[in-house]
XYZ file of C-alpha atoms in Angstrom:
780
model
C 0.000 0.000 0.000
C 1.346 3.423 -0.976
C 1.641 6.422 1.324
C -0.967 8.306 -0.754
C -3.591 5.625 -0.206
C -2.885 5.676 3.491
C -3.290 9.444 3.714
C -6.533 9.361 1.749
C -7.958 6.761 4.066
C -7.033 8.749 7.119
C -8.695 11.902 5.754
C -11.849 9.986 4.897
C -12.079 8.586 8.400
C -11.640 12.071 9.846
C -14.535 13.354 7.721
C -16.892 10.689 9.064
C -16.226 11.602 12.734
C -18.939 14.029 14.023
C -17.723 17.370 15.355
C -17.807 17.436 19.161
C -18.789 20.655 20.834
C -16.774 21.236 24.031
C -18.772 22.328 27.086
C -16.009 24.826 27.970
C -16.640 26.587 24.656
C -20.335 26.992 25.360
C -19.555 28.318 28.838
C -17.073 30.807 27.454
C -19.580 32.032 24.896
C -22.212 32.545 27.608
C -19.743 34.454 29.766
C -18.778 36.619 26.799
C -22.384 37.423 25.980
C -23.103 38.260 29.621
C -20.067 40.566 29.814
C -21.092 42.282 26.550
C -24.627 42.811 27.774
C -23.350 44.218 31.079
C -21.057 46.578 29.246
C -23.785 47.750 26.826
C -26.253 48.345 29.643
C -23.719 50.504 31.374
C -22.775 52.530 28.279
C -26.270 53.047 26.807
C -28.197 53.646 29.990
C -29.688 56.923 28.625
C -31.312 57.717 25.263
C -28.813 60.414 24.373
C -25.996 57.816 24.555
C -27.422 56.064 21.444
C -25.903 58.795 19.281
C -22.486 57.220 19.834
C -23.680 53.714 18.862
C -22.064 53.929 15.447
C -18.690 54.801 16.902
C -18.796 51.920 19.364
C -19.910 49.509 16.631
C -17.065 50.545 14.357
C -14.490 50.266 17.125
C -15.697 46.834 18.198
C -15.753 45.622 14.598
C -12.129 46.617 14.200
C -11.158 44.934 17.427
C -13.017 41.737 16.463
C -11.346 41.674 13.037
C -7.931 42.083 14.676
C -8.585 39.219 17.078
C -9.805 36.960 14.245
C -6.700 37.657 12.183
C -4.397 36.818 15.104
C -6.316 33.621 15.823
C -6.073 32.561 12.217
C -2.313 33.129 12.119
C -1.833 31.159 15.364
C -3.937 28.256 14.126
C -2.149 28.286 10.780
C 1.314 28.064 12.442
C 0.079 25.287 14.717
C -1.280 23.292 11.754
C 1.991 23.690 9.874
C 3.934 22.315 12.867
C 1.598 19.354 13.172
C 1.962 18.604 9.463
C 5.797 18.699 9.750
C 5.727 16.353 12.722
C 3.516 13.886 10.956
C 5.945 13.872 8.023
C 8.863 13.076 10.343
C 6.970 10.196 11.913
C 6.220 8.711 8.497
C 9.902 8.870 7.523
C 11.005 7.233 10.809
C 8.533 4.400 10.320
C 9.916 3.711 6.867
C 13.534 3.668 8.109
C 12.700 1.256 10.956
C 11.171 -1.148 8.472
C 14.391 -1.047 6.405
C 16.628 -1.691 9.430
C 14.486 -4.645 10.481
C 14.913 -6.223 7.050
C 18.735 -5.747 7.219
C 19.009 -7.304 10.694
C 17.116 -10.332 9.501
C 19.634 -10.809 6.670
C 22.626 -10.479 9.129
C 21.152 -13.117 11.437
C 20.876 -15.544 8.579
C 24.519 -14.969 7.522
C 25.912 -15.400 11.111
C 24.208 -18.777 11.440
C 25.911 -19.974 8.284
C 29.461 -18.820 9.470
C 29.311 -20.291 13.052
C 29.646 -23.801 11.716
C 32.979 -22.939 10.025
C 34.700 -21.458 13.211
C 35.026 -24.843 14.978
C 37.489 -25.986 12.336
C 40.087 -23.409 13.611
C 40.338 -24.769 17.211
C 42.811 -27.485 16.244
C 45.005 -24.927 14.500
C 45.008 -22.684 17.610
C 46.147 -25.528 19.898
C 48.967 -26.442 17.541
C 50.115 -22.796 17.506
C 50.205 -22.583 21.332
C 52.189 -25.802 21.649
C 54.609 -24.531 19.025
C 55.197 -21.287 20.952
C 55.848 -23.166 24.190
C 58.277 -25.552 22.549
C 60.071 -22.647 20.898
C 60.451 -20.930 24.296
C 61.764 -24.110 25.867
C 64.324 -24.668 23.120
C 65.547 -21.047 23.222
C 65.932 -21.140 27.052
C 67.581 -24.528 27.400
C 71.149 -23.132 27.633
C 70.091 -20.730 30.366
C 68.105 -23.329 32.229
C 71.144 -25.620 32.329
C 73.240 -22.768 33.827
C 70.707 -21.753 36.542
C 71.976 -24.035 39.306
C 75.630 -23.190 38.702
C 74.751 -19.473 38.649
C 72.898 -19.825 41.945
C 75.854 -21.533 43.622
C 78.293 -18.962 42.312
C 76.076 -16.110 43.484
C 75.848 -17.692 46.931
C 79.636 -17.704 47.190
C 79.757 -14.052 46.165
C 77.184 -13.162 48.844
C 79.079 -15.055 51.525
C 82.281 -13.250 50.616
C 80.360 -9.927 50.675
C 81.129 -9.126 47.040
C 77.718 -7.580 47.013
C 77.786 -5.721 43.695
C 78.880 -8.810 41.740
C 76.367 -10.968 43.573
C 73.594 -8.515 42.814
C 74.532 -8.427 39.114
C 74.271 -12.237 38.901
C 71.029 -12.127 40.817
C 69.562 -9.586 38.402
C 70.564 -11.834 35.477
C 68.857 -14.847 37.074
C 65.719 -12.833 37.707
C 65.730 -11.622 34.098
C 65.919 -15.235 32.876
C 63.026 -16.174 35.132
C 60.902 -13.275 33.941
C 61.615 -14.036 30.283
C 60.660 -17.709 30.676
C 57.393 -16.755 32.394
C 56.672 -14.145 29.720
C 57.299 -16.569 26.874
C 55.107 -19.207 28.476
C 52.381 -16.624 28.878
C 52.403 -15.858 25.164
C 52.334 -12.566 23.270
C 50.027 -9.814 24.386
C 46.661 -9.823 22.724
C 46.912 -13.507 21.706
C 43.866 -15.657 22.138
C 45.814 -18.630 23.476
C 45.312 -20.258 26.840
C 48.296 -18.299 28.282
C 50.327 -19.286 31.365
C 48.696 -22.017 33.379
C 49.094 -22.395 37.118
C 50.911 -25.705 36.628
C 53.479 -24.164 34.275
C 53.977 -21.206 36.578
C 54.497 -23.482 39.570
C 57.013 -25.548 37.575
C 59.050 -22.434 36.688
C 58.997 -21.088 40.226
C 60.180 -24.394 41.666
C 63.012 -24.512 39.149
C 64.057 -20.969 40.034
C 63.459 -21.405 43.774
C 67.141 -20.780 44.464
C 66.692 -17.220 43.217
C 64.312 -16.411 46.101
C 66.801 -17.792 48.630
C 69.521 -15.672 47.014
C 67.361 -12.565 47.410
C 66.887 -13.315 51.120
C 70.591 -14.039 51.643
C 71.639 -10.888 49.805
C 69.141 -8.801 51.784
C 70.463 -10.261 55.041
C 74.060 -9.372 54.175
C 72.959 -6.022 52.830
C 71.159 -5.018 56.036
C 74.071 -6.296 58.121
C 76.366 -3.924 56.237
C 73.899 -1.039 56.589
C 73.381 -1.742 60.302
C 77.117 -1.703 60.993
C 77.737 1.349 58.834
C 78.197 3.682 61.819
C 80.860 1.387 63.243
C 82.772 0.221 60.171
C 82.565 3.231 57.859
C 85.764 4.788 59.267
C 87.725 1.619 58.475
C 86.253 0.751 55.080
C 83.185 2.551 53.673
C 83.213 0.473 50.447
C 80.661 -2.177 51.630
C 78.283 0.577 52.718
C 78.588 2.328 49.348
C 77.969 -1.000 47.558
C 74.875 -1.571 49.669
C 73.509 1.877 48.802
C 74.133 1.258 45.072
C 72.263 -2.034 45.268
C 69.369 -0.348 47.084
C 69.147 2.271 44.345
C 69.229 -0.406 41.618
C 66.385 -2.264 43.267
C 64.414 0.961 43.711
C 64.857 1.731 39.994
C 63.674 -1.779 39.074
C 60.619 -1.401 41.305
C 59.724 1.882 39.617
C 60.254 0.355 36.148
C 57.942 -2.590 36.785
C 55.306 -0.408 38.418
C 55.251 1.996 35.477
C 55.138 -0.933 33.020
C 52.202 -2.396 34.926
C 50.376 0.940 34.833
C 51.033 1.361 31.093
C 49.717 -2.141 30.336
C 46.958 -2.184 32.889
C 44.369 -3.259 30.331
C 46.399 -6.393 29.541
C 46.652 -7.451 33.231
C 50.445 -7.849 33.192
C 51.577 -9.529 36.480
C 54.440 -8.171 38.603
C 57.603 -10.305 38.799
C 57.887 -12.479 41.926
C 58.813 -10.493 45.063
C 58.217 -7.098 43.489
C 58.123 -4.343 44.602
C 60.840 -4.915 47.212
C 60.951 -1.338 48.585
C 64.549 -1.743 49.732
C 64.987 2.014 50.197
C 62.311 2.021 52.890
C 63.966 -1.051 54.407
C 67.296 0.816 54.365
C 65.908 3.566 56.607
C 64.158 1.056 58.868
C 67.420 -0.834 59.340
C 69.225 2.430 60.094
C 66.585 3.262 62.710
C 66.872 -0.181 64.327
C 70.663 0.102 64.290
C 70.458 3.466 66.069
C 68.135 2.032 68.724
C 70.337 -1.021 69.269
C 73.438 1.145 69.462
C 71.912 3.436 72.077
C 70.567 0.580 74.152
C 74.099 -0.742 74.512
C 75.390 2.527 75.993
C 75.936 1.826 79.726
C 72.607 0.056 79.746
C 73.523 -2.264 82.585
C 73.975 0.701 84.941
C 71.082 2.841 83.747
C 68.736 2.487 86.695
C 70.035 3.816 89.977
C 73.021 6.079 90.628
C 74.388 5.408 87.130
C 71.509 7.199 85.377
C 73.399 10.498 85.064
C 76.403 8.649 83.616
C 74.098 6.838 81.214
C 72.628 10.119 79.959
C 76.109 11.568 79.558
C 77.184 8.488 77.605
C 74.091 8.861 75.413
C 75.072 12.454 74.702
C 78.611 11.539 73.652
C 77.398 8.581 71.586
C 74.789 10.671 69.756
C 77.176 13.502 68.958
C 79.877 11.063 67.833
C 77.462 9.228 65.554
C 76.143 12.532 64.204
C 79.666 13.558 63.272
C 80.127 10.226 61.488
C 76.826 10.546 59.637
C 77.449 14.141 58.552
C 81.068 13.821 57.461
C 81.278 10.206 56.240
C 77.960 8.509 55.548
C 76.374 11.557 53.896
C 79.130 11.328 51.234
C 78.230 7.666 50.560
C 74.529 8.138 49.745
C 72.584 10.260 47.236
C 71.712 13.774 48.344
C 67.983 13.084 48.426
C 68.522 10.531 51.212
C 69.152 13.386 53.701
C 70.744 10.828 55.998
C 71.481 13.316 58.789
C 67.828 14.257 58.950
C 66.834 10.572 59.041
C 69.373 9.887 61.811
C 68.094 12.827 63.867
C 64.534 11.612 63.492
C 65.448 8.032 64.495
C 67.517 9.289 67.417
C 64.704 11.517 68.641
C 62.106 8.751 68.379
C 64.328 6.332 70.299
C 64.932 8.894 73.033
C 61.211 9.566 73.314
C 60.564 5.872 73.905
C 63.583 5.358 76.164
C 62.981 8.394 78.359
C 59.299 7.516 78.590
C 60.411 4.152 80.005
C 62.907 5.802 82.357
C 60.248 8.241 83.606
C 58.091 5.330 84.697
C 60.779 3.962 87.015
C 60.834 4.649 90.738
C 63.531 7.314 90.588
C 65.190 9.184 93.421
C 65.392 12.965 93.546
C 68.895 13.184 92.058
C 67.958 10.856 89.201
C 64.820 12.871 88.393
C 66.936 16.030 88.388
C 69.388 14.404 85.959
C 66.544 13.446 83.586
C 64.875 16.885 83.731
C 68.152 18.731 83.271
C 69.130 16.520 80.322
C 65.728 16.838 78.617
C 65.127 20.558 79.167
C 68.638 21.984 78.889
C 71.352 19.655 77.630
C 69.439 18.051 74.737
C 68.362 21.362 73.173
C 71.608 23.188 73.919
C 74.258 24.120 71.386
C 76.255 21.133 72.629
C 73.639 18.778 71.138
C 70.603 19.381 68.969
C 70.806 23.146 69.218
C 73.915 23.245 67.032
C 73.152 25.579 64.058
C 74.193 23.008 61.447
C 71.771 20.447 62.924
C 68.947 22.969 63.253
C 69.288 23.654 59.521
C 68.795 19.937 58.846
C 65.767 19.393 61.084
C 63.930 21.423 63.686
C 63.632 19.046 66.628
C 60.551 20.889 67.868
C 58.650 19.581 64.822
C 59.072 16.037 66.196
C 57.532 16.918 69.549
C 59.142 17.008 72.997
C 61.173 14.130 74.381
C 58.747 13.970 77.298
C 55.233 15.362 77.035
C 54.171 18.328 79.117
C 52.061 16.042 81.262
C 55.035 13.724 81.729
C 57.270 16.645 82.700
C 54.727 17.818 85.255
C 54.546 14.325 86.721
C 58.352 14.159 86.919
C 58.504 17.547 88.595
C 55.833 16.522 91.075
C 57.798 13.340 91.788
C 60.937 15.406 92.268
C 59.191 17.739 94.707
C 57.790 14.779 96.630
C 61.226 13.153 96.866
C 62.811 16.422 97.984
C 59.980 16.920 100.439
C 60.623 13.514 101.963
C 64.323 14.307 102.292
C 63.645 17.775 103.702
C 61.167 16.379 106.218
C 63.693 13.781 107.397
C 66.473 16.345 107.722
C 64.202 18.743 109.584
C 63.191 15.971 111.957
C 66.841 15.111 112.614
C 67.728 18.801 113.047
C 64.922 19.195 115.590
C 66.158 16.142 117.497
C 69.656 17.651 117.585
C 68.120 20.929 118.770
C 66.282 19.226 121.625
C 69.487 17.473 122.603
C 71.360 20.812 122.649
C 68.810 22.239 125.086
C 69.898 19.691 127.678
C 73.570 20.640 127.505
C 75.205 21.914 130.669
C 76.647 24.991 128.980
C 75.541 28.181 127.322
C 74.354 28.154 123.706
C 76.789 29.196 121.010
C 77.271 32.929 120.417
C 77.433 34.345 116.893
C 79.487 37.280 115.595
C 76.782 39.696 116.770
C 76.952 38.383 120.323
C 73.576 36.620 120.175
C 72.685 33.124 121.265
C 71.937 30.607 118.535
C 72.007 26.892 117.738
C 72.608 24.919 114.542
C 68.901 24.565 113.694
C 68.352 27.743 111.592
C 71.640 27.244 109.732
C 70.705 23.681 108.757
C 67.172 24.638 107.702
C 68.202 27.750 105.780
C 71.055 26.088 103.914
C 68.891 23.101 103.052
C 66.009 25.179 101.653
C 68.257 27.575 99.763
C 70.273 24.728 98.270
C 67.109 22.950 97.116
C 65.822 26.191 95.571
C 69.142 26.774 93.802
C 69.180 23.243 92.388
C 65.549 23.477 91.275
C 66.250 26.791 89.533
C 68.702 24.940 87.296
C 65.623 23.193 85.852
C 63.068 26.012 85.732
C 61.683 28.904 87.731
C 58.377 27.068 88.081
C 60.108 24.101 89.731
C 62.077 26.506 91.933
C 58.808 28.112 93.067
C 57.218 24.720 93.687
C 60.259 23.595 95.693
C 60.272 26.794 97.763
C 56.574 26.424 98.499
C 57.119 22.835 99.556
C 60.049 23.850 101.760
C 58.061 26.614 103.446
C 55.187 24.197 103.955
C 57.551 21.774 105.674
C 59.050 24.644 107.677
C 55.570 25.489 108.935
C 55.152 21.894 110.097
C 58.594 22.018 111.712
C 57.760 25.248 113.538
C 54.562 23.714 114.838
C 56.597 20.826 116.303
C 59.218 23.341 117.465
C 56.584 25.299 119.398
C 55.282 22.077 120.962
C 58.857 21.245 121.982
C 59.239 24.694 123.587
C 56.016 24.137 125.529
C 57.250 20.743 126.736
C 60.621 22.316 127.595
C 58.790 24.829 129.808
C 56.735 22.121 131.483
C 59.865 20.125 132.338
C 61.439 23.230 133.849
C 58.370 23.946 135.948
C 58.399 20.395 137.272
C 62.075 20.668 138.238
C 63.572 24.174 137.981
C 67.034 22.850 138.807
C 67.176 20.337 135.968
C 68.645 22.841 133.512
C 70.387 25.932 134.771
C 70.669 27.328 131.225
C 66.923 27.120 130.623
C 66.563 30.861 130.050
C 69.571 30.975 127.735
C 68.177 28.313 125.414
C 64.779 30.017 125.353
C 66.549 33.145 124.150
C 68.455 31.056 121.598
C 65.102 29.733 120.327
C 63.885 33.295 119.871
C 67.035 34.244 117.939
C 66.660 31.110 115.803
C 63.104 32.115 114.901
C 64.291 35.586 113.894
C 66.945 34.047 111.614
C 64.338 31.705 110.105
C 61.989 34.629 109.553
C 64.650 36.452 107.543
C 65.284 33.295 105.509
C 61.563 32.750 104.962
C 61.023 36.285 103.692
C 64.000 35.887 101.362
C 62.580 32.675 99.928
C 59.134 34.182 99.495
C 60.596 37.089 97.551
C 62.059 34.610 95.055
C 58.658 33.208 94.168
C 57.560 34.122 90.640
C 54.120 32.505 90.660
C 51.705 30.868 93.034
C 50.058 27.878 91.306
C 47.056 26.434 93.014
C 48.218 23.284 94.795
C 48.533 21.937 98.262
C 51.427 24.322 99.063
C 49.733 27.520 97.841
C 48.735 28.639 101.344
C 52.330 29.325 102.405
C 52.149 33.096 101.930
C 51.591 33.731 105.646
C 51.719 30.213 107.121
C 55.423 30.002 108.076
C 55.538 33.598 109.271
C 52.469 33.043 111.428
C 54.013 29.836 112.817
C 57.226 31.713 113.553
C 55.277 34.438 115.321
C 53.433 31.844 117.428
C 56.702 30.160 118.390
C 58.327 33.493 119.299
C 55.320 34.553 121.345
C 55.367 31.280 123.239
C 59.100 31.499 123.920
C 58.744 35.110 125.106
C 55.861 34.079 127.361
C 58.043 31.375 128.906
C 60.848 33.918 129.389
C 58.439 36.201 131.223
C 57.169 33.264 133.259
C 60.733 32.516 134.285
C 61.235 36.166 135.272
C 58.024 36.084 137.268
C 59.199 32.908 138.968
C 62.393 34.622 140.152
C 60.531 37.804 141.139
C 57.859 35.921 143.059
C 59.717 35.777 146.444
C 60.211 39.528 146.334
C 56.691 40.245 145.109
C 55.317 38.395 148.135
C 56.909 41.029 150.386
C 55.680 44.066 148.477
C 53.198 46.467 150.126
C 53.448 44.727 153.469
C 54.391 46.098 156.869
C 57.902 44.700 156.472
C 58.322 46.387 153.092
C 56.980 49.634 154.526
C 59.437 49.566 157.431
C 62.597 48.199 155.741
C 62.264 49.062 152.002
C 64.867 46.584 150.718
C 62.494 44.624 148.413
C 62.631 46.945 145.417
C 66.466 46.959 145.133
C 66.394 43.156 145.157
C 63.784 43.210 142.373
C 65.912 45.633 140.405
C 68.848 43.241 140.743
C 66.789 40.405 139.254
C 65.609 42.673 136.433
C 69.141 43.850 135.718
C 70.455 40.291 135.548
C 67.682 39.250 133.173
C 67.998 42.285 130.936
C 71.710 41.637 130.646
C 70.903 38.136 129.346
C 68.270 39.601 127.025
C 71.069 41.417 125.212
C 71.957 38.014 123.728
C 68.714 38.086 121.698
C 68.424 39.551 118.219
C 66.389 42.659 117.570
C 63.498 43.389 117.644
C 62.862 40.777 120.329
C 65.655 42.154 122.494
C 63.838 45.441 123.035
C 60.481 43.705 123.206
C 61.637 41.443 126.039
C 62.962 44.413 127.995
C 59.689 46.266 127.547
C 57.746 43.184 128.602
C 60.056 42.920 131.613
C 59.125 46.483 132.646
C 55.439 45.833 131.970
C 55.430 42.611 133.988
C 57.129 44.287 136.971
C 54.638 47.155 137.107
C 51.646 44.853 136.624
C 52.788 42.580 139.464
C 53.495 45.643 141.643
C 49.939 46.915 141.110
C 48.528 43.404 141.571
C 50.260 43.286 144.974
C 48.611 46.609 145.846
C 45.202 45.243 144.797
C 45.622 42.386 147.282
C 45.241 44.893 150.159
C 48.117 43.545 152.167
C 48.478 46.954 153.790
C 45.545 49.182 154.858
C 46.457 52.615 156.197
C 45.209 53.601 159.612
C 46.352 57.226 159.765
C 47.525 60.086 157.624
C 51.124 59.312 158.547
C 50.817 55.771 157.203
C 49.193 57.070 154.024
C 51.993 59.565 153.611
C 54.632 56.927 154.321
C 52.990 54.480 151.858
C 52.831 57.115 149.139
C 56.458 58.083 149.662
C 57.589 54.455 149.568
C 55.633 53.794 146.335
C 57.135 56.942 144.778
C 60.626 55.833 145.775
C 59.996 52.374 144.265
C 58.733 53.937 141.043
C 61.782 56.140 140.795
C 64.144 53.245 141.508
C 62.464 51.113 138.846
C 62.607 53.948 136.325
C 66.284 54.640 136.989
C 67.253 50.992 136.674
C 65.184 50.530 133.502
C 66.692 53.604 131.911
C 70.153 52.368 132.796
C 69.269 49.163 130.942
C 68.241 51.195 127.851
C 64.537 50.532 128.266
C 62.150 53.175 127.017
C 59.515 53.959 129.654
C 56.588 54.209 127.215
C 54.794 51.133 125.903
C 51.842 51.723 123.599
C 51.327 55.321 124.753
C 51.316 54.099 128.396
C 54.155 54.675 130.873
C 53.979 51.712 133.263
C 56.168 53.197 136.029
C 54.151 56.410 135.938
C 51.145 54.349 137.034
C 52.814 53.650 140.402
C 53.304 57.380 140.923
C 49.670 58.075 139.977
C 48.452 55.485 142.493
C 50.756 56.961 145.142
C 49.196 60.373 144.505
C 45.712 58.917 145.005
C 46.769 57.459 148.344
C 48.487 60.704 149.415
C 45.442 62.987 148.867
C 44.802 64.855 152.131
C 41.138 65.631 151.645
C 38.989 62.623 150.769
C 36.425 64.926 149.227
C 38.949 65.834 146.511
C 39.518 62.206 145.514
C 37.011 62.400 142.672
C 39.189 64.928 140.857
C 42.355 62.832 141.146
C 40.498 59.649 140.212
C 38.980 61.323 137.142
C 42.519 62.246 136.052
C 43.606 58.656 136.671
C 40.704 57.347 134.579
C 41.610 59.750 131.767
C 45.164 58.326 131.644
C 44.184 54.676 132.216
C 40.649 54.202 130.831
C 40.623 50.426 131.464
C 40.518 50.882 135.259
C 37.180 49.822 136.704
C 35.156 50.278 139.884
C 36.744 47.274 141.602
C 40.269 48.672 141.209
C 39.215 52.096 142.500
C 37.299 50.494 145.382
C 40.468 48.659 146.446
C 42.429 51.930 146.345
C 39.842 53.548 148.571
C 40.056 50.577 150.932
C 43.839 50.895 151.115
C 43.486 54.554 152.121
C 41.212 53.479 154.989
C 39.617 56.936 155.462
C 37.088 57.328 152.665
C 33.528 58.001 153.852
C 30.642 56.071 152.322
C 29.179 59.100 150.557
C 32.495 59.915 148.902
C 32.974 56.276 147.907
C 29.448 56.233 146.430
C 29.994 59.423 144.471
C 33.326 58.179 143.130
C 31.908 54.826 142.048
C 28.856 56.515 140.471
C 31.176 58.790 138.563
C 33.101 55.788 137.244
C 29.898 54.045 136.249
C 28.621 57.050 134.313
C 31.941 58.085 132.758
C 33.549 54.967 131.322
C 35.682 56.334 128.438
C 36.495 54.123 125.406
C 40.020 52.829 124.948
C 41.966 55.091 122.575
C 43.793 53.602 119.541
C 47.241 52.256 120.397
C 46.457 52.002 124.096
C 47.609 48.803 125.778
C 45.332 47.909 128.674
C 47.130 47.375 131.951
C 44.345 47.005 134.530
C 42.660 44.356 132.382
C 45.515 42.002 133.310
C 45.034 42.690 137.054
C 42.206 40.812 138.690
C 40.909 42.051 142.013
C 40.616 39.216 144.572
C 37.097 38.629 145.833
C 36.459 39.974 149.325
C 35.374 37.632 152.139
C 31.783 38.065 153.400
C 31.525 39.665 156.860
C 29.162 37.818 159.165
C 27.490 39.614 162.026
C 26.892 36.469 164.048
C 29.518 35.369 166.590
C 31.687 32.390 165.758
C 31.184 30.775 169.211
C 29.723 27.309 169.405
C 25.968 27.203 169.717
C 24.593 26.039 173.023
């Protein structure tokens, strides 16, 4: 059937199909009519608007004609496109029919030819067998020589004629590769290729070649490993080894590139390739470095020989570096950068070795040796800090020998070890100190004429020496060591104060057991002053205060020193009071009033004590003398408050006042002769005795309130009980005067001024006995 008949039939069928009216078209027409009617009703709503009907009709006719023309052109272009598409579909259908007929013909021809291909299989098998036989015939001379070549190469390896042995080995490998290649057949051939049986047969025949490779490698790495030792005597074996390594590296690269270039043909690598002997060269060098270092004084590493071991490591490393730089570098290609490789291997070994050493239970001196070697010696210009080595490799790029955490742990271990040693030495020094206190002789006297013992010298030298040694490592370790030392000093001072207290108790139990008791108390005070100076010096050296268990030492040792000094001074005053007590018992009694020899005896005791106080360092020397004056006046007033003497007449009051004034003057003269200032905290103690004497010497009791108000102004801590005792001692104060005086005191209690040291607060008034009015006779 022709294409024209087909088209005619299609057109006829289209003519028979009834035209379908779309409901959307009817709806659109209705909407258009409605919109037109709405528009017309709006425009022609009045009769006079009909005059413009012609204009509107003409305008709408033009618009309608324009729309129709555009619709026609659009429909025409659409119809032309549809017609062109239909033509293309007709042409494609015709071409597909032609291709189908051609494929049918090809299928018929291929079925005829497949029967003839089977006749070529026999020819292909004959060709493969021929190729294999040809390869066998061409390789027979070589195959006969393989075993003799292997034996000869073994002798060359054993005699370390490495270059000749490697040349023979390369020839044997080339024969093996050629045999395998010939058995495999030419590239692109459709033969069966190399079978697993044939390959196994060849490999078994050439098995001696693999043993030769292993033997040569063993000798090669032995030469490389001993290069640092033997290169000075004969560098030729080392050079031969490097040349062989480079040959093997070149062969590896050649076979790898050949495999990449023939990747589509699946060319196998020769047996044992790639060998990567250059990488093995550097691994052997690294192992040789490690083995060489491990042999350096290794038997005596742990213990006292650690410092010697580190020193031996230093000399060994620098000697080997000199050999590598000046000898071995000339035996290898420049791209080897052998010095850099040696530095890297050396650094890695030291990292491992020192990490092992750090885990041992080291003593303080050993830890110091490790820290000093790692932080100072290793990076100094004597070792890795040498400019020529820095140009080769920056050691900092390889990381620290010991991590920061490891260094902190070592430093903490060091501080703990030093602390243990310091604590033991301080304990022994304190035992020696306690033994010295029992000696039957005066303490030692220094160049300033002050008492002292060996305790502060031992402690100070020990702490300063530890700080100096720690500073050789770092300032941080120095600070940590100082803090630890001050912490231990605080503990020592606490035990020292307890020992002073026990020393005082023993003396109170038996005052005659140690006649130099006071002298050693003064020596303790001088020792504390020396330790205070040392402590302040150590604290000034501190650069930082890290938060740890020793960080509270800022005021701890100084406070402990102050407590120990205060306790020793208190015991000194107690001893003075003990010697004054017999004389104080006689004060303000009838005997004292009649004879008056008590005060000179007291002044003699004070003078003897103050002379001994000159053996104490300042400022405690002056402080003890002031406390001596204070104690004397306080005990004098306390004796007055005990009402041992109550005046019965004006003459007795006058005599009592004169005697008290004479005592005050004698005390003042003696104290001034002993270079004691009379004022303590804005209070003159001896002036108090004169003020009390004036109160007793007042003629008119009615005027007492004026004198007592002046007394209260000077000594605001005096209370009603003290004044009441004074009035009792006078013995002539009426009740109304007493009441007015006590009321005045109650209403006018002045506050204590700044800097005032209370004196009456230390004087307690004894309670008075209750007077009973009933007789004491026995009841009947």
